[in-house]
Short mmCIF file of C-alpha atoms in Angstrom, two decimals:
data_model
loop_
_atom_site.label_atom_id
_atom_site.label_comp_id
_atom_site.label_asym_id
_atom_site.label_seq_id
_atom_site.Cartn_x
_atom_site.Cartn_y
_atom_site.Cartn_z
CA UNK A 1 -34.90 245.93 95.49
CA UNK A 2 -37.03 243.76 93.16
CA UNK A 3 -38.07 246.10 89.88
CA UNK A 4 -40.38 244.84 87.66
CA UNK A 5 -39.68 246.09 84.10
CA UNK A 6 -42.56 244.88 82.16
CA UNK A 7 -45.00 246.64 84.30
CA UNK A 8 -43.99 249.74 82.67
CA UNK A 9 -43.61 248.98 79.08
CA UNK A 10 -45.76 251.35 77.53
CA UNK A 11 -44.83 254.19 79.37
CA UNK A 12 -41.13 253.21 78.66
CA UNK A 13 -41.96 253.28 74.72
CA UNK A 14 -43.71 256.49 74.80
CA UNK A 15 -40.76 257.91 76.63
CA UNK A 16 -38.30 257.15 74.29
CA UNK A 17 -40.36 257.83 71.38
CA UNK A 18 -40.47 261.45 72.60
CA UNK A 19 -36.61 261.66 73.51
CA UNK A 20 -35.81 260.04 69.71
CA UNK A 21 -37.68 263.21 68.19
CA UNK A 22 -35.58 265.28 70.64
CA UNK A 23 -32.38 263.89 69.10
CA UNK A 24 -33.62 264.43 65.89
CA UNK A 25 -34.48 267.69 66.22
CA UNK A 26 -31.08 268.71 67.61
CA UNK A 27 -29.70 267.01 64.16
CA UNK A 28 -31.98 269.15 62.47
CA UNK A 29 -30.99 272.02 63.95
CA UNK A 30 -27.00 271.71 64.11
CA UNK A 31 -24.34 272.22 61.07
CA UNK A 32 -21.23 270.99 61.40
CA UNK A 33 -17.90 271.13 59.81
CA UNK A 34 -16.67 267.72 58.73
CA UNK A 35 -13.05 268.60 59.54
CA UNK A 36 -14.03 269.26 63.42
CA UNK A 37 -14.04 265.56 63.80
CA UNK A 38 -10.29 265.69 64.15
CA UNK A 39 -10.18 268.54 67.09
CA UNK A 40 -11.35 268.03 69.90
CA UNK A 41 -14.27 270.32 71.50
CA UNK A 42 -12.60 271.49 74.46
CA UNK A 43 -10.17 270.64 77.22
CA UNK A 44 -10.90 271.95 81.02
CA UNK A 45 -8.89 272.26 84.06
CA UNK A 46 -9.79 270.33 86.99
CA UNK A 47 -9.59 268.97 90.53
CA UNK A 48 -8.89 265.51 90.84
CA UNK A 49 -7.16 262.50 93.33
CA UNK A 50 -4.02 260.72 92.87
CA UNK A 51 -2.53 258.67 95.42
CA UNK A 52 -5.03 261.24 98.40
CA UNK A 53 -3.75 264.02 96.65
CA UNK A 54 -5.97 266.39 95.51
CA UNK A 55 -4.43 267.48 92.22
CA UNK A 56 -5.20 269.08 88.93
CA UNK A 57 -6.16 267.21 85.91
CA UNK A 58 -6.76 267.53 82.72
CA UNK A 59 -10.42 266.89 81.04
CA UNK A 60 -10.37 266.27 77.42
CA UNK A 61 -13.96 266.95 76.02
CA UNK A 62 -13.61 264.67 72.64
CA UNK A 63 -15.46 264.63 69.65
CA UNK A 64 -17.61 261.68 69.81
CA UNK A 65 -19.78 260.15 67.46
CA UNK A 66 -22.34 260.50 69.89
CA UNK A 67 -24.07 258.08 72.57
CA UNK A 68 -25.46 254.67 71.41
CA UNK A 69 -28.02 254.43 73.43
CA UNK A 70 -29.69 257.36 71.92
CA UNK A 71 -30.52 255.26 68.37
CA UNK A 72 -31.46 252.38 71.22
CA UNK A 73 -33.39 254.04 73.00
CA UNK A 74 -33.35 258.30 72.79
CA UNK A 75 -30.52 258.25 75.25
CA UNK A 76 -30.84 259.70 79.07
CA UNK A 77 -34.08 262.06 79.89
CA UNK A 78 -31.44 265.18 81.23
CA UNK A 79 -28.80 264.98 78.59
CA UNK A 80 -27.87 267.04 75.67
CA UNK A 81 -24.28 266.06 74.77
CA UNK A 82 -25.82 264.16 71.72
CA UNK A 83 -25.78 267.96 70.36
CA UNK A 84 -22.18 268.29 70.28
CA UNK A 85 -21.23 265.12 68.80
CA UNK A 86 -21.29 263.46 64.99
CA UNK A 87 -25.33 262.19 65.65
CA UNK A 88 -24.00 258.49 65.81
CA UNK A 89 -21.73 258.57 62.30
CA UNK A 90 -19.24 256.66 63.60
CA UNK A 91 -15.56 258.76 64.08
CA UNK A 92 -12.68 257.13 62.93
CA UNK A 93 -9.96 256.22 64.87
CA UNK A 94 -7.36 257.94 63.67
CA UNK A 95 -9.46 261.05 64.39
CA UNK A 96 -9.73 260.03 67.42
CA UNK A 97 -6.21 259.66 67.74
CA UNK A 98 -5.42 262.98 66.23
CA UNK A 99 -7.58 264.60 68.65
CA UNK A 100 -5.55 263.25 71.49
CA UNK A 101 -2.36 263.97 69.94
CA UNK A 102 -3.54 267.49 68.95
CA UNK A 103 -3.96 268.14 72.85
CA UNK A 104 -0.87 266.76 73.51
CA UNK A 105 1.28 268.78 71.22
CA UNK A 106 -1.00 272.23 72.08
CA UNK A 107 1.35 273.99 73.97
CA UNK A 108 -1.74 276.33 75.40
CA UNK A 109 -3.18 273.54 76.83
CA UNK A 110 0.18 272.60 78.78
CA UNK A 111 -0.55 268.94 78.56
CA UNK A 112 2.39 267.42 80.88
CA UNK A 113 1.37 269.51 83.62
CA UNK A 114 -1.06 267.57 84.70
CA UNK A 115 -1.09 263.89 86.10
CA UNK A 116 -4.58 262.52 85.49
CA UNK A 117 -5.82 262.49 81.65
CA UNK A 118 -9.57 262.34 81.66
CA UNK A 119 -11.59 261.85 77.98
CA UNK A 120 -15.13 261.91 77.67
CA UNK A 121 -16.92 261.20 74.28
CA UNK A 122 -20.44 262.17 75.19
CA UNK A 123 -20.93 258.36 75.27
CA UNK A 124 -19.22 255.18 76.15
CA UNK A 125 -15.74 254.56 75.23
CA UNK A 126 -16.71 251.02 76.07
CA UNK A 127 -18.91 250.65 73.33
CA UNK A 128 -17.81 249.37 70.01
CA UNK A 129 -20.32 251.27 68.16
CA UNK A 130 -19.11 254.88 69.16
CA UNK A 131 -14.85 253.86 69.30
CA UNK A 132 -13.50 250.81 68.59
CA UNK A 133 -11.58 248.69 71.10
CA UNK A 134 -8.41 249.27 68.85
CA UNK A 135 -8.69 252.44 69.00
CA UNK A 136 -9.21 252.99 72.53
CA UNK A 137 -6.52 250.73 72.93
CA UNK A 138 -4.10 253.16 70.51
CA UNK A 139 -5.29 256.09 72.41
CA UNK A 140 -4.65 254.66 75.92
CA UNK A 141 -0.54 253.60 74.79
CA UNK A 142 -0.01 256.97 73.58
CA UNK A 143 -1.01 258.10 77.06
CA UNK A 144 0.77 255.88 78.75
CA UNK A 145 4.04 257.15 76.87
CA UNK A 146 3.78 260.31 78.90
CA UNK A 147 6.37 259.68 81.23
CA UNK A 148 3.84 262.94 83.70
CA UNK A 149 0.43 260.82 83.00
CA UNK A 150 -0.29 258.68 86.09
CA UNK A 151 -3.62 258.13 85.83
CA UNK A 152 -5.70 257.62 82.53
CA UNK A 153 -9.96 257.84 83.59
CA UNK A 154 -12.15 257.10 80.78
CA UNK A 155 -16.19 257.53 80.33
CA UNK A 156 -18.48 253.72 79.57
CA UNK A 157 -21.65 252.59 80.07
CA UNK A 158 -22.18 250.00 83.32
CA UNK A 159 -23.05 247.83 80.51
CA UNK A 160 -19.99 247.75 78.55
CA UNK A 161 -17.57 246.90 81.13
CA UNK A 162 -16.78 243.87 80.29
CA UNK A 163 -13.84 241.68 81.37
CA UNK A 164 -12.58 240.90 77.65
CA UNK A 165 -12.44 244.46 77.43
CA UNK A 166 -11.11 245.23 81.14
CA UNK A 167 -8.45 242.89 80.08
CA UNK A 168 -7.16 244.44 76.91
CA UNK A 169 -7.07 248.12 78.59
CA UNK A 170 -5.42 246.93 81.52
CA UNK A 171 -2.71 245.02 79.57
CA UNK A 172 -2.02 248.48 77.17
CA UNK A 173 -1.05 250.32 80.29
CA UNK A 174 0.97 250.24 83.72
CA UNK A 175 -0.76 253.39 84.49
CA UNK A 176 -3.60 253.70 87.01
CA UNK A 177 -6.97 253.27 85.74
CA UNK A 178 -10.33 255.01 86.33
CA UNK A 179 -13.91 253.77 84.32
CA UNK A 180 -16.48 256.73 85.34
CA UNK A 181 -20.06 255.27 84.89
CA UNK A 182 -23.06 256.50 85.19
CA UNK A 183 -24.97 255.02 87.97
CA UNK A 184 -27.07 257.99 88.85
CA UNK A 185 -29.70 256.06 91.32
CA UNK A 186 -30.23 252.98 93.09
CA UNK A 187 -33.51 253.00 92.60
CA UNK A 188 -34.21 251.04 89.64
CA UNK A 189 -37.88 252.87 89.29
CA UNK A 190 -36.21 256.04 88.87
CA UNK A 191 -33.25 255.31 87.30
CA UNK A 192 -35.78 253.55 84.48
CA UNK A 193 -38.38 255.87 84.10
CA UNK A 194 -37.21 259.67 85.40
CA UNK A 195 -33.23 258.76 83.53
CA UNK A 196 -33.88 256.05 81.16
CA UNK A 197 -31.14 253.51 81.80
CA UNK A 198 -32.68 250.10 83.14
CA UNK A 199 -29.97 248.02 83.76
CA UNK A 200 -30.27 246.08 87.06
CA UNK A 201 -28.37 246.81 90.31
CA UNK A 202 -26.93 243.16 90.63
CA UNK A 203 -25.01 243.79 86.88
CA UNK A 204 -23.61 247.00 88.20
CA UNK A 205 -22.54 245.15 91.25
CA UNK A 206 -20.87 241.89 89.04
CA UNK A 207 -18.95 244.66 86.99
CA UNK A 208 -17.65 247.06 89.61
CA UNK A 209 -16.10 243.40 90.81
CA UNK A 210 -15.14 242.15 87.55
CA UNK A 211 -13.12 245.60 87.12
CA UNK A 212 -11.80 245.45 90.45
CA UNK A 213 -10.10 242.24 89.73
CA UNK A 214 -8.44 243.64 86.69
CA UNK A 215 -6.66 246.71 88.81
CA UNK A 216 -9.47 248.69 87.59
CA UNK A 217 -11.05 251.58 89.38
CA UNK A 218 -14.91 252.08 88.75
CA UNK A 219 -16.60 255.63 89.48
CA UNK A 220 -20.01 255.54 89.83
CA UNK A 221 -21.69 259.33 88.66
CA UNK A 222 -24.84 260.16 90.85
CA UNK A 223 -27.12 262.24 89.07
CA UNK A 224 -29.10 264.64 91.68
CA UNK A 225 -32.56 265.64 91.04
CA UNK A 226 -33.42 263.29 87.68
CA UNK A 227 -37.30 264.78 86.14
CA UNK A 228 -40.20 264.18 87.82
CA UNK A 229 -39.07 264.12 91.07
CA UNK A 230 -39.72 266.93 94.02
CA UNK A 231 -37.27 269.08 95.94
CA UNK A 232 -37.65 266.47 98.83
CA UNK A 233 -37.46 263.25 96.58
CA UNK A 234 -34.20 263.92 94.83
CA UNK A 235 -32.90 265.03 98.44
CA UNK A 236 -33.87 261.31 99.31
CA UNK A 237 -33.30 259.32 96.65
CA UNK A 238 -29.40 261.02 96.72
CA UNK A 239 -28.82 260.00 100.32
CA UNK A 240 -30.31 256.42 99.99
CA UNK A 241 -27.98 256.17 96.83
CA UNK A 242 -24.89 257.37 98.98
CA UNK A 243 -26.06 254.52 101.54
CA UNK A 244 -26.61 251.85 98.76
CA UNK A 245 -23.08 252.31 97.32
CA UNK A 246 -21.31 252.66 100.54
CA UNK A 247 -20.42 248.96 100.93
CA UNK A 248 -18.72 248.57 97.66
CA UNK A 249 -16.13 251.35 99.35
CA UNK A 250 -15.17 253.30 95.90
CA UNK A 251 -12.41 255.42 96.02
CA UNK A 252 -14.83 258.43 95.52
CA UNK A 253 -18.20 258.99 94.06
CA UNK A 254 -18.95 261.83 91.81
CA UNK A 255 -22.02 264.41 92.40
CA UNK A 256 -23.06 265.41 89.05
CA UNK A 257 -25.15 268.57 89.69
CA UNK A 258 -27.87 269.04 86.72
CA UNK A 259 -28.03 271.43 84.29
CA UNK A 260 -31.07 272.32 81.32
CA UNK A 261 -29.34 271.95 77.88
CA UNK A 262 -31.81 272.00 75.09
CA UNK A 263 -33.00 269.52 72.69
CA UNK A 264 -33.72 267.23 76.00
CA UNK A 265 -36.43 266.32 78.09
CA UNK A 266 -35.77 268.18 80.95
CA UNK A 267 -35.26 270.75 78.71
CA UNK A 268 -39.40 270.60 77.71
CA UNK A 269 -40.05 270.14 81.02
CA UNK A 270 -38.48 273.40 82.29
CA UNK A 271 -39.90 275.43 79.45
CA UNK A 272 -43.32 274.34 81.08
CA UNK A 273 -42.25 275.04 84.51
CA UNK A 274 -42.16 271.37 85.27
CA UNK A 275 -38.58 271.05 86.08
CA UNK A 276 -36.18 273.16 87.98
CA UNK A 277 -32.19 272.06 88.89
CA UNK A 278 -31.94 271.67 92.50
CA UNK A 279 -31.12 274.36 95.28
CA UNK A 280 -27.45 274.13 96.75
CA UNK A 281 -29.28 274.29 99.75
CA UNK A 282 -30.50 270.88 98.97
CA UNK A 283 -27.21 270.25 97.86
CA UNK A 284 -25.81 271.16 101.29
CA UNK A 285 -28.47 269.19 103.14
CA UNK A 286 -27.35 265.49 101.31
CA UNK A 287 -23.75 266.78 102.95
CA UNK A 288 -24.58 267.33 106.11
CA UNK A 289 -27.14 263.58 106.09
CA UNK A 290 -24.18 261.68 104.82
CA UNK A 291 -21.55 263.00 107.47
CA UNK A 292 -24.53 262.07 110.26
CA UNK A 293 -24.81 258.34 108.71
CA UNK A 294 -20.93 258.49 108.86
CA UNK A 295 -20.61 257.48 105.28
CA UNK A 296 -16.93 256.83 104.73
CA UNK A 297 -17.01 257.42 100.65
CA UNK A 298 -15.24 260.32 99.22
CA UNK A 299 -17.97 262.15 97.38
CA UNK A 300 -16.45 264.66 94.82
CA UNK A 301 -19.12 267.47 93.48
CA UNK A 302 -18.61 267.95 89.74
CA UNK A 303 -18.53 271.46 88.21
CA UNK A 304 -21.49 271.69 86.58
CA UNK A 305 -19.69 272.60 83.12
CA UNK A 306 -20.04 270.20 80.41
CA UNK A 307 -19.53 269.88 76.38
CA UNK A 308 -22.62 271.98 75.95
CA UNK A 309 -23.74 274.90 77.01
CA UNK A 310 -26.27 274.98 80.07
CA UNK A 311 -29.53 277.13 80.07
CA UNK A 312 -30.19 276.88 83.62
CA UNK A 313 -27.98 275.27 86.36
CA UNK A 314 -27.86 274.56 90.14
CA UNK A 315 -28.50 277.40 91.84
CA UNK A 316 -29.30 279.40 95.14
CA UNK A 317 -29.23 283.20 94.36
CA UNK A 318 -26.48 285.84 92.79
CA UNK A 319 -25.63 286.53 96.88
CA UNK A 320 -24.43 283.14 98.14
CA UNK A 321 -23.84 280.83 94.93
CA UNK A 322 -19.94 282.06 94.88
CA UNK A 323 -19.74 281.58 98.40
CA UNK A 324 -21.02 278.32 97.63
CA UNK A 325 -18.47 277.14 94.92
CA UNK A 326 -15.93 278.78 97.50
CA UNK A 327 -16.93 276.18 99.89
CA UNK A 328 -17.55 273.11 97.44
CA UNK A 329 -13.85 273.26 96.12
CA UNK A 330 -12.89 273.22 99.81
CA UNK A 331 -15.28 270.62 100.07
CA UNK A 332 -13.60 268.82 97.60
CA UNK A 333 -9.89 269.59 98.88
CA UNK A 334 -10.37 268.51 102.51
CA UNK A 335 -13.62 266.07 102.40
CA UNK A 336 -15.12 268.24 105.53
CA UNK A 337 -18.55 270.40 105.20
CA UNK A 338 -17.32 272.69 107.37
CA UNK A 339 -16.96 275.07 105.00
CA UNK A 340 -20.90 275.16 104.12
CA UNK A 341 -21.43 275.84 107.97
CA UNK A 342 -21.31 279.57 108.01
CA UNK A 343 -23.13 280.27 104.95
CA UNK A 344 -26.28 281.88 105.61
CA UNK A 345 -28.89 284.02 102.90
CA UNK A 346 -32.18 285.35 103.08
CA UNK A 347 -33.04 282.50 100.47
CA UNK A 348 -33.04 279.99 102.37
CA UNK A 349 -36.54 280.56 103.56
CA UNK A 350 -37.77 280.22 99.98
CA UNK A 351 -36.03 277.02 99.88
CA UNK A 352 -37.42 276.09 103.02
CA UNK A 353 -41.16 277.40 102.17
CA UNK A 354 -40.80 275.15 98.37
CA UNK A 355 -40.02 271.72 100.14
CA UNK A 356 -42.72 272.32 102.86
CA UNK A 357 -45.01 273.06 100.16
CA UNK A 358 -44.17 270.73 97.83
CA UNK A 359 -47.07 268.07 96.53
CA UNK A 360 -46.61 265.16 95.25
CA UNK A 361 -49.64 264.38 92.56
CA UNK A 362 -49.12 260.79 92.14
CA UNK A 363 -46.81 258.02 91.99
CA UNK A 364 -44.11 258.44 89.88
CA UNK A 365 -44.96 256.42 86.90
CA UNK A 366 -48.06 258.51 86.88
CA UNK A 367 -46.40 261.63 86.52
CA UNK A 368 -44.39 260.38 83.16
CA UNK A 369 -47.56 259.48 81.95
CA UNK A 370 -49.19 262.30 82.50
CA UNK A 371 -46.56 264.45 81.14
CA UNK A 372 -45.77 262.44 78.08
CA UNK A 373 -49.73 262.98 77.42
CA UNK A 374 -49.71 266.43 77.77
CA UNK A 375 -46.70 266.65 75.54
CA UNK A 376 -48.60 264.44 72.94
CA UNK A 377 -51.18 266.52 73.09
CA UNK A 378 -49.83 269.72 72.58
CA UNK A 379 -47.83 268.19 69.49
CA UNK A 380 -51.47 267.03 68.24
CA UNK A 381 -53.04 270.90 68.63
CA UNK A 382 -50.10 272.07 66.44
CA UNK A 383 -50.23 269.54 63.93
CA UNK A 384 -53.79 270.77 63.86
CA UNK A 385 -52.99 274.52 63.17
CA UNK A 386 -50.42 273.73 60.49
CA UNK A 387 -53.33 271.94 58.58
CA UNK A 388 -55.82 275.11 58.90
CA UNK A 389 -52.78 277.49 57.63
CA UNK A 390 -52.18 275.48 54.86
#
């Protein structure tokens, strides 16, 4: 698919105007205790795969200095991790490294229990900016001394992965290596506008390879249900993704359901009723299309916890959401959606009744620019009313 970036250049600016006053708004509004820099935030219990096993593993929220991309460019429309990070003052690596050897030593965490090490920064820990390459490289060897770590995955922008880099982490470890990035659509329109990441298919595609021939695993994260898309579009941009990354035959792609965390976009949106995380039952229906289009992919559905706190989640109803997480980890376990198959509620109908009824008001760049407008305007109106009370 041919995307033409300049077409939307305004509407890209205003954008990213709007999520930079976001970001500094959460800095506004968050203290911080220098000294946290060397603990991590927390560490979280998992499902994972080693070898077709289906295993637990360790996740090792970190203390980052915070996404780059959000002094670029205000960072992704859905995420608020910036909020638990050092706002972009760089961490130093030997906090880094304390973190990690905090964890280890923590004998509540149980560290050599598990066999896959996973550590997220809220960022890239591709990009030089956030952790240097030294120290990355310091933090991977002390892993790989772990004689019950087998598998070390680490969070980077599609951007970053680069082979001078791929090379230096591959030659610091014997271990098996994961690089989660985050794809989130294939549809350059909506990964651009509704997510704010525009880099093009055909790089993603020269890195996954590039990695690849450095014994490096990529996993690409699918977001489901980015703004400004319906019920119905986010069902269909999710399955055409699915199809899209089928012939690079990853050893699993992640589902990242959404979540509202504040300080975001999608967090203004839902406050105005604009945005709403999808239904499991939508959920359930990308499951069933990709076992009917015989995708052969190993899709693993994330829990939808993260480093921050969530103010509204994926969701059906308080009567069949813990069947439902019954049936995703058994989804997850076994690869089959058999488990989904007897799960019936009376809410399904209101699912059913929301996509029928769904409108769509205009294309999508439309709707970006109409709600940046409205947002604009409403900032306007206030500025106004601060002037008459003063």
């Amino acid at each position: 698919m041919t995307y033409n970036y300049t077409a939307h250049k305004e509407i890209r600016a205003e954008l990213r105007s709007k999520l930079k006053d976001l970001r500094e708004t959460a800095k506004r509004e968050t203290k911080r205790d220098i000294n946290e820099q060397k603990k991590v935030i927390f560490t979280e219990v998992r499902k994972g795969y080693i070898n077709n096993t289906y295993v637990e593993r360790l996740v090792v929220f970190l203390r980052g200095t915070g996404c780059s991309l959000v002094k670029e460019t205000g960072g992704c429309t859905f995420c608020g991790f910036y909020n638990a990070t050092n706002f972009g003052v760089k961490i130093a690596d030997e906090d880094y490294i304390s973190q990690i050897k905090e964890v280890i030593e923590d004998a509540k965490v149980n560290f050599h229990q598990y066999p896959i090490i996973c550590l997220y920064n809220d960022g890239s820990m591709l990009r030089e900016e956030e952790i240097s390459i030294d120290g990355l490289i310091a933090i991977i060897k002390i892993l790989s001394e772990q004689d019950t770590v087998k598998k070390i995955v680490i969070e980077g922008r599609v951007e970053d992965v680069s082979g001078q880099k791929l090379a230096k982490i591959r030659a610091a470890t014997h271990k098996e290596l994961e690089i989660a990035v985050g794809f989130e659509s294939a549809n350059p329109l909506i990964r651009d506008l509704c997510i704010n990441k525009n880099f093009d298919n055909a790089v993603f595609e020269e890195n996954c390879f590039r990695a690849r021939s450095h014994g490096i695993s990529i996993i690409p994260l699918l977001m489901i249900k980015p703004p400004f898309l319906t019920e119905k579009e986010a069902v269909e941009d999710y399955i055409d993704s699915l199809v899209f990354l089928e012939k690079f035959k990853f050893q699993r792609i992640d589902m990242e359901l959404p979540t509202v965390e504040a300080n975001t976009l999608v967090h203004e949106l839902w406050k105005r009723g604009e945005y709403k995380p999808i239904s499991f039952w939508s959920v359930i229906k990308i499951l069933k299309a990709r076992q009917l289009l015989e995708l052969k992919t190993p899709l693993y559905i994330s829990p939808p916890n993260y480093s921050v706190s969530a103010i509204d989640r994926t969701s059906n109803c308080d009567v069949c959401d813990p069947l439902i997480f019954e049936a995703i980890d058994k989804f997850n376990t076994f690869g089959e959606i058999y488990a989904f198959e007897s799960i019936e509620c009376s809410c399904k109908a209101g699912w059913e009744r929301k996509i029928k009824e769904e409108v769509k008001d205009a294309d999508i760049s439309k709707r970006v620019e109409a709600s940046l407008r409205a947002f604009s305007q409403e900032e306007d109106s206030a500025a106004k009313e601060d002037i008459m009370i003063k």
